[in-house]
Amino acid sequence: MKATIDYGIDLGTTNSAIARQFGTKSEIIDGSGGMLVPSVVHMDVNGALRVGVEAVERRLDDPANVASEFKRLMGTAETVAFPTSGQRLTPVQLSAEVLKNLLGRAAARDGGKPIEAAVITIPAMFQLPQCEATREAARCAGLKYAPMLQEPIAAAIASIGSADLRDGYWLVYDFGGGTFDVSLLRSRGGRLQVLDHDGDNHLGGKDFDRVLSRRAADMVRAAGRIREFHRSAPALATAFELLKAEAERVRIALSGEASVRFHIERLAKADDGGWAGVDFVVTRDELDALIRPIIGRTIGICRKMLDRNGLGPSGLKRIVLVGGPTLTPCVPAILEAELGVDTRHYVDPSLAVAIGAAIYASTQRIPAELRRASHSRGQLAIDLSYESMTNDPKPVVAGRVTGELPPGEWRVRVASVPERFDTGLLPVRQDGAFAIPLALAANSLNVFQIAVTRDGQPVAGMEGSFSIIHGTTIAKPVLSQSVGVVLADNSVCWYLRKGVVLPARHKASHATTVGLRRGQTGTAVNVPLIQGESDFGDRNVAVGLIEINAEQIPRDLPAGSEVVVTLSIDEHSTTSAEAYVPLLDMTFSHIVKFGLRVRQAEDIRREVDDQKARLAELEKLAGELEQTEEGGVDQRVKVIEDLLEEGGADERNKADHLLKNLTGMIDAWKVKDQEAMLRQRFANCSGQIRALLKQNDHERQRRFAALAEEFVGAISRADLQLAEAKLKTLQELEWGLIQEQPGYWKALFDYLCPEVLKGPNAAQARIYIDQGKSAINRNHHGDLVRACLALIPLLPERQQAQIPTIVLSQVT
């Protein structure tokens, strides 16, 4: 009886791995090509597939039919073409082939028995469609049970054996081939808690290769033998694949050498009919200079996360490095220099995630229904219930022998491996239930064998093992990105906010915007589902739709009908939703349709132009952005345009992601600038009110204090619309006080006269000026007020707004 999953899979962008927990030992299951399986698939003319090392070997002679980096497209509707066979495969299908290869390794190691359950790791910043696509790939690969585990948590589990990481705050810096995750963790008293996540699903070691291959492409263009050397040209697709493969080889080699030759003799046909190649030497220092801006982006993300948690680098105990690209020598060096924190590899960074997943898998029970399905009808089985991770040195395991127990004396025995603890034979009740007190070895993985006897004889098929980790408990994971829906005015109704502990659920009430008649086709409810943090709906990533088909509506539904949507996300990132329509008294299930959209290059270019126009209007913003770690505005725009020029779906996806970041930064600055202006106006206004208020005017003093408190509260919540409204009320109070000052209207009249005569309405102004002078001579206050009020609209609007400040300075 196999009770626990035991297998952990790191399904990576560049390489993948599978590990199994054998008792207290974690072991990477290797095969042809070593411990890592390149996440690469080749299809020949007959449709036959090669995976891993065999596929990589075909990149040199048949690169057009080799697919890689498809993890970046998970959750989208994009497909990968294999021209020779004329077939196309989805990222899910390609990922399933990699999983089949890994599971095949494990099955061969396990006597040929198919593997039906495994833990699969996902980046912490994976969006919901990407999680669902990973689950679908697992199903396609034959897995019946595949819980998801966030990669930083897996890496943390693999690292907790180090005494240095027993207590305190630490970062898991996970820089993989195609994704970057950073997680802030706290270990206290054996409890490991993930406090926060951040990262970038479009940033990874492949970007190191991209900047190096782009440099090589620039050299080919500079040589002039191929005038139009662009990736978008179909005839040059193979050439750019060769550049990418050579860039990867050179980058890896530079981890151990000071310089490496970048050499491709036959790259592409030149304009003169001969072969054009590329040949130059890359030094480690040159590579460091090329990739430093990419590392700078990761450092910026780390600092942002630390800032929002009120923690500086000095508060960190360690930075744990995960992912093969962190073996690039300059990565830990730059991190230590910029953050001032000890940075190291506690385990092999390429294998840490798979090892941690296997340790976690050894504590996760295979669902009872899956275990029963492997037994014949009526066959006995054991169900256990226990805490897989605990600080309790003497926990109790509850269990039950399921099925019809024949008469006899039934007993159960548990012993540790290696033999340190043995319960002896304990009685099983007539209903099959039992409870077993254990003794755990401190701060370690405890493995136990369990067996059932009847009348003193072992019962076939009633033996197995289970594991409990003592000294470390892992708190429930947190949601890495907020989830909500976009409303008609582009605002967002947030369902679950970033940082909420999973599992979590939220219920929200919406109203239909149009009336529906029974028998209509199409969708009755169609609401965009998004992930992100911006309160502007279109600044976030659209991850799917909440849909109810009109055909499901049994009777007419008027506009404004209430729809109550409940969204749930479990600890393995499985998302479900249902909608209840009170008017129909009906609940609709399975209403979420996931999908990430890869926008067309023309749409992205158009928005880039829009953002350039915004930047041109915000010169101050451009100056601020030039000081960021990621380079100035011009460099950001150039990176986006370079990606669009490369033309692939992954490049367009990355360009769109970077554009959203840039747009969000502009939005944030505009809000910051608006907030600064409101604060300055409030300071000026409140200062004048304090100077004008009389000490015995208690009513207006109380009103001023209340309004000021409400303004400050609105600003602290970033509710700028409410802050503007409170400031307007304060300015009305200020204006009233100003008008009560002695000599105000005479001072106002003296200010207005020369100003209005400068404008285009001087003739009309002279009439009101004469009326005002007459009122002053007659000491007629009412006529003077009317003359001033007639003159004010003749000023430009900007001067009208300045009147209280200007006139007050003239009042004696």
Coordinates of C-alpha atoms in Angstrom, one line a residue, residues 674-686 711 727:
Q674 CA -1.8 64.9 -8.1
E675 CA -1.5 63.9 -4.4
A676 CA 1.5 66.3 -4.0
M677 CA -0.5 69.2 -5.5
L678 CA -3.5 68.4 -3.3
R679 CA -1.2 68.4 -0.2
Q680 CA 0.3 71.8 -1.2
R681 CA -3.1 73.3 -1.8
F682 CA -4.3 72.0 1.5
A683 CA -1.3 73.4 3.3
N684 CA -1.8 76.9 1.8
C685 CA -5.6 76.8 2.5
S686 CA -5.4 75.5 6.0
F711 CA -8.9 65.3 4.0
L727 CA -10.4 70.5 -0.2

